Coordinates of N, CA and C in Angstrom, one line a residue:
M265 N 128.9 42.4 -77.4 CA 129.3 41.2 -77.9 C 128.8 39.9 -77.0
K266 N 127.6 40.2 -76.0 CA 127.5 39.1 -75.2 C 126.8 37.8 -75.9
H267 N 126.5 38.3 -77.0 CA 125.9 37.0 -78.0 C 127.0 36.0 -78.5
W268 N 128.2 36.4 -78.5 CA 129.2 35.5 -79.0 C 129.8 34.4 -77.7
F269 N 129.6 34.9 -76.7 CA 129.7 33.9 -75.5 C 128.3 33.0 -75.3
S270 N 128.4 31.8 -75.3 CA 127.1 31.2 -75.3 C 127.5 29.9 -74.3
S271 N 126.3 29.7 -73.5 CA 126.5 28.5 -72.5 C 126.2 27.2 -73.3
K272 N 126.3 26.1 -72.6 CA 126.2 24.8 -73.3 C 124.7 24.7 -73.8
A273 N 123.7 25.3 -73.3 CA 122.5 25.3 -73.4 C 122.1 25.9 -74.9
S274 N 122.8 26.8 -75.1 CA 122.3 27.6 -76.5 C 122.8 27.0 -77.6
K275 N 122.2 27.2 -78.6 CA 122.6 26.4 -80.1 C 123.6 27.4 -80.8
G276 N 124.4 26.9 -81.7 CA 125.3 27.8 -82.7 C 124.6 28.6 -83.5
G277 N 123.5 28.3 -84.1 CA 122.8 29.0 -85.1 C 122.2 30.1 -84.3
N278 N 121.8 30.1 -83.2 CA 121.0 31.2 -82.4 C 121.9 32.5 -82.5
I279 N 123.2 32.1 -82.4 CA 124.1 33.2 -82.2 C 123.9 34.0 -83.4
L280 N 123.9 33.6 -84.8 CA 123.9 34.5 -86.0 C 122.6 34.9 -86.1
D281 N 121.4 34.4 -85.7 CA 120.1 35.0 -85.7 C 120.3 36.4 -84.8
K282 N 120.8 36.2 -83.7 CA 120.8 37.3 -82.6 C 121.7 38.3 -83.3
L283 N 122.8 38.0 -83.8 CA 123.5 39.0 -84.5 C 123.0 39.8 -85.6
Q284 N 122.2 39.2 -86.4 CA 121.7 39.7 -87.4 C 120.5 40.6 -86.9
K285 N 119.9 40.2 -85.9 CA 118.6 40.9 -85.3 C 119.4 42.4 -84.7
D286 N 120.4 42.1 -83.9 CA 121.3 43.2 -83.4 C 121.8 44.3 -84.5
I287 N 122.3 43.7 -85.5 CA 122.6 44.7 -86.6 C 121.5 45.4 -87.2
K288 N 120.5 44.8 -87.4 CA 119.2 45.5 -88.0 C 118.7 46.5 -86.9
S289 N 118.7 46.2 -85.5 CA 118.2 47.2 -84.6 C 119.1 48.2 -84.4
K290 N 120.4 48.2 -84.5 CA 121.4 49.2 -84.2 C 122.0 49.9 -85.4
F291 N 121.7 49.3 -86.6 CA 122.1 50.0 -87.8 C 121.0 49.9 -88.9
P292 N 120.0 50.6 -88.7 CA 118.7 50.3 -89.7 C 119.2 50.6 -91.3
Q293 N 120.2 51.4 -91.3 CA 120.7 52.0 -92.6 C 121.3 50.7 -93.6
I294 N 121.8 49.6 -92.9 CA 122.4 48.7 -93.5 C 121.4 47.7 -93.9
Q295 N 121.4 47.3 -95.4 CA 120.6 46.2 -95.8 C 121.3 44.9 -95.9
I296 N 120.8 43.8 -95.1 CA 121.2 42.7 -95.4 C 120.4 42.1 -96.4
P297 N 121.1 41.4 -97.5 CA 120.5 40.7 -98.3 C 119.6 39.6 -98.0
K298 N 118.2 39.6 -98.6 CA 117.5 38.6 -98.3 C 117.9 37.2 -98.6
N299 N 118.9 37.1 -99.7 CA 119.0 35.8 -100.1 C 120.2 35.3 -99.7
L300 N 120.8 35.7 -98.6 CA 121.9 35.3 -97.7 C 121.5 34.2 -97.1
N301 N 122.1 32.9 -97.4 CA 122.0 31.6 -96.7 C 122.8 31.5 -95.5
L302 N 122.4 31.6 -94.5 CA 123.2 31.4 -93.3 C 123.7 29.9 -93.0
D303 N 123.0 29.1 -93.6 CA 123.2 27.5 -93.5 C 124.4 27.2 -94.2
Q304 N 124.9 27.9 -95.2 CA 126.0 27.6 -96.0 C 127.3 28.1 -95.5
L305 N 127.2 29.0 -94.1 CA 128.5 29.3 -93.6 C 129.1 28.1 -92.9
P306 N 130.3 28.0 -92.7 CA 131.0 27.0 -92.2 C 130.8 27.0 -90.5
K307 N 130.8 25.8 -90.1 CA 130.5 25.6 -88.8 C 132.0 25.9 -88.0
V308 N 131.7 27.0 -87.0 CA 132.9 27.5 -86.3 C 133.0 26.8 -85.2
N309 N 134.1 25.7 -85.0 CA 134.2 25.2 -83.7 C 135.6 24.9 -83.8
L310 N 136.2 24.3 -82.6 CA 137.6 24.3 -82.4 C 138.4 23.7 -83.3
K311 N 138.0 22.6 -84.1 CA 138.7 22.1 -85.1 C 138.7 22.9 -86.3
Y312 N 137.7 23.7 -86.7 CA 137.9 24.5 -87.7 C 138.8 25.7 -87.4
I313 N 138.8 26.2 -86.3 CA 139.8 27.4 -85.9 C 141.1 26.7 -86.1
K314 N 141.3 25.3 -85.5 CA 142.8 25.1 -85.6 C 143.2 24.7 -86.9
D315 N 142.2 24.2 -87.6 CA 142.7 23.9 -89.1 C 143.2 25.3 -89.8
L316 N 142.3 26.4 -89.5 CA 142.5 27.8 -90.3 C 143.7 28.2 -89.7
A317 N 144.1 28.0 -88.4 CA 145.3 28.6 -87.9 C 146.5 27.7 -88.4
D318 N 146.4 26.5 -88.7 CA 147.5 25.8 -89.3 C 147.8 26.3 -90.6
Q319 N 146.7 26.4 -91.4 CA 147.0 26.8 -92.8 C 147.5 28.2 -92.7
V320 N 147.3 29.2 -91.8 CA 148.0 30.5 -91.5 C 149.3 30.3 -91.4
V321 N 149.7 29.5 -90.5 CA 151.2 29.4 -90.1 C 152.1 28.8 -91.2
K322 N 151.3 27.8 -92.0 CA 152.0 27.1 -93.3 C 152.2 28.2 -94.3
S323 N 151.2 29.3 -94.3 CA 151.5 30.3 -95.2 C 152.6 31.3 -95.1
F324 N 152.8 31.3 -93.8 CA 153.9 32.2 -93.3 C 155.3 31.6 -93.4
H325 N 155.3 30.2 -93.2 CA 156.4 29.4 -93.5 C 156.9 29.4 -95.1
Q326 N 156.1 29.3 -95.9 CA 156.3 29.2 -97.3 C 155.2 30.0 -97.9
P327 N 155.5 31.1 -98.4 CA 154.5 32.0 -99.2 C 154.1 31.5 -100.5
S328 N 153.1 31.6 -101.0 CA 152.6 31.0 -102.1 C 153.5 31.6 -103.3
G329 N 153.8 30.9 -104.4 CA 154.6 31.6 -105.4 C 156.1 31.7 -105.3
S330 N 156.5 31.2 -104.0 CA 157.9 31.3 -103.8 C 158.4 30.0 -103.4
K331 N 158.0 28.8 -103.9 CA 158.7 27.6 -103.5 C 159.9 27.5 -104.0
P332 N 161.0 27.1 -103.5 CA 162.4 27.2 -104.3 C 162.5 25.8 -104.8
T333 N 163.0 26.1 -106.3 CA 163.4 24.9 -107.1 C 164.7 24.4 -106.8
P334 N 165.0 23.4 -107.2 CA 166.5 22.7 -106.9 C 167.5 23.8 -107.5
G335 N 167.3 24.4 -108.5 CA 168.4 25.5 -108.8 C 168.4 26.9 -108.1
Q336 N 167.3 27.1 -107.4 CA 167.2 28.1 -106.4 C 167.6 28.2 -105.0
V337 N 167.9 27.0 -104.6 CA 168.4 26.9 -103.4 C 169.8 27.7 -103.1
A338 N 169.9 28.6 -102.0 CA 171.0 29.3 -101.8 C 172.0 28.3 -101.0
S339 N 173.2 28.5 -101.5 CA 174.4 27.6 -100.9 C 174.7 28.6 -99.8
S340 N 175.6 27.9 -98.9 CA 176.3 28.7 -98.0 C 177.7 29.2 -98.2
G341 N 178.1 29.3 -99.4 CA 179.3 29.8 -99.9 C 179.3 31.3 -99.7
P342 N 180.8 31.7 -100.1 CA 180.9 33.1 -99.7 C 180.0 34.1 -100.8
M343 N 179.8 35.3 -100.2 CA 179.1 36.2 -101.1 C 179.9 36.8 -102.1
K344 N 179.3 37.0 -103.3 CA 180.3 37.5 -104.5 C 180.7 38.9 -104.2
F345 N 179.9 39.6 -103.8 CA 180.2 41.1 -103.3 C 180.1 41.4 -101.9
P346 N 180.9 41.2 -101.0 CA 180.8 41.4 -99.6 C 180.6 42.9 -99.2
Y347 N 179.5 43.5 -98.8 CA 179.3 44.7 -98.6 C 179.1 45.1 -97.2
T348 N 178.9 44.1 -96.4 CA 179.0 44.2 -95.0 C 180.3 44.2 -94.3
F349 N 180.7 45.0 -93.1 CA 181.9 44.9 -92.6 C 182.3 43.5 -92.1
S350 N 181.3 42.7 -91.6 CA 181.4 41.4 -91.1 C 181.9 40.4 -92.2
A351 N 181.1 40.8 -93.3 CA 181.3 39.8 -94.6 C 182.8 39.9 -95.2
K352 N 183.2 41.2 -95.2 CA 184.6 41.6 -95.5 C 185.6 40.8 -94.6
L353 N 185.3 40.9 -93.3 CA 186.1 40.4 -92.4 C 186.3 39.0 -92.6
A354 N 185.1 38.3 -92.8 CA 185.0 36.6 -92.8 C 185.7 36.3 -94.1
Q355 N 185.6 37.0 -95.4 CA 186.3 36.8 -96.6 C 187.8 37.3 -96.7
F356 N 188.2 38.0 -95.7 CA 189.5 38.2 -95.9 C 190.5 37.2 -95.8
P357 N 191.4 37.3 -97.0 CA 192.4 36.2 -97.1 C 193.6 36.2 -96.0
Y358 N 193.3 36.0 -94.8 CA 194.3 36.0 -93.7 C 195.6 35.0 -94.0
K359 N 195.3 33.9 -94.5 CA 196.4 32.8 -94.8 C 197.3 33.3 -95.9
F360 N 196.7 33.9 -96.9 CA 197.6 34.4 -98.1 C 198.5 35.5 -97.5
Y361 N 198.0 36.6 -96.7 CA 198.7 37.6 -96.1 C 200.0 37.3 -95.2
F362 N 199.5 36.2 -94.4 CA 200.4 35.7 -93.3 C 201.6 34.9 -94.0
Q363 N 201.3 34.3 -95.2 CA 202.4 33.7 -95.9 C 203.2 34.5 -96.8
N364 N 202.7 35.5 -97.4 CA 203.2 36.3 -98.6 C 203.5 37.8 -98.2
N365 N 203.1 38.3 -97.2 CA 203.4 39.8 -96.9 C 204.4 39.8 -95.6
W366 N 205.3 40.4 -95.9 CA 206.4 40.5 -94.9 C 206.0 41.3 -93.4
V367 N 205.0 42.4 -93.6 CA 204.7 43.0 -92.5 C 204.0 42.2 -91.4
W368 N 203.1 41.2 -92.0 CA 202.4 40.4 -91.0 C 203.3 39.5 -90.2
R369 N 204.4 39.0 -90.9 CA 205.2 38.1 -90.1 C 206.5 39.0 -89.2
Y370 N 206.7 40.1 -89.7 CA 207.7 41.0 -88.8 C 207.1 41.9 -87.9
Y371 N 205.8 42.1 -88.0 CA 205.0 43.2 -86.9 C 205.0 42.6 -85.4
P372 N 205.0 41.1 -85.2 CA 204.9 40.9 -83.8 C 206.5 40.9 -83.3
I373 N 207.5 40.5 -84.1 CA 208.9 40.8 -83.9 C 209.2 42.1 -83.6
G374 N 208.6 43.1 -84.3 CA 209.0 44.7 -84.2 C 208.4 45.2 -82.9
I375 N 207.1 44.8 -82.3 CA 206.5 45.1 -81.3 C 207.4 44.6 -80.1
V376 N 207.7 43.3 -80.1 CA 208.9 42.8 -78.9 C 209.8 43.4 -79.0
A377 N 210.8 44.1 -80.0 CA 212.0 44.7 -79.9 C 211.7 46.0 -79.5
C378 N 210.6 46.6 -79.9 CA 210.4 47.9 -79.4 C 209.9 48.3 -77.9
L379 N 209.2 47.3 -77.4 CA 208.6 47.6 -76.1 C 209.6 47.9 -74.8
P380 N 210.8 47.3 -75.0 CA 211.7 47.9 -74.1 C 212.0 49.2 -74.2
I381 N 212.4 49.8 -75.6 CA 212.6 51.2 -75.9 C 211.4 51.9 -75.5
F382 N 210.0 51.6 -75.7 CA 209.0 52.4 -75.1 C 208.8 52.4 -73.9
W383 N 209.2 51.5 -73.1 CA 209.2 51.3 -71.7 C 210.1 52.3 -71.0
C384 N 211.4 52.3 -71.8 CA 212.5 53.6 -71.2 C 212.0 54.8 -71.3
I385 N 211.5 55.2 -72.6 CA 211.0 56.4 -72.9 C 210.0 56.8 -71.8
S386 N 209.0 56.0 -71.6 CA 207.9 56.5 -70.7 C 208.5 56.7 -69.4
K387 N 209.4 55.7 -68.9 CA 210.2 56.0 -67.6 C 210.8 57.2 -67.4
M388 N 211.4 57.6 -68.6 CA 212.3 58.8 -68.3 C 211.3 60.0 -68.4
G389 N 210.2 60.1 -69.1 CA 209.2 61.1 -69.0 C 208.6 61.4 -67.8
K390 N 208.4 60.3 -66.8 CA 207.8 60.3 -65.5 C 208.8 60.8 -64.5
T391 N 210.0 61.0 -64.7 CA 211.1 61.3 -63.7 C 211.1 62.8 -63.6
F392 N 210.5 63.5 -64.5 CA 210.7 65.2 -64.3 C 209.5 65.6 -63.6

């Protein structure tokens, strides 16, 4: 591919001619159509490559045919059916259970009341 690198003195059109000659010499079975007009090909320069790259990047950001309409914009509300563990934790009604379930209110009190008993049992088990 030494023809793709060109010095300032070489012309851009020469690259295509050299490439066409190389293809004919290396692959004689390939037939290049005679009505192929190489002048109609776009001029490949830095601006052309930059514009092409910008179009590719824009197509990745917003694929064609999937532009959201105002009714399709997703809200940041809770999921209708939380199927992941983190979604279930995020949607668990903690406030309701703390206010209306006696276990949540008395669990810390029970632990504080039972810790001295557990400590005594553990201490007695280590004396033997």
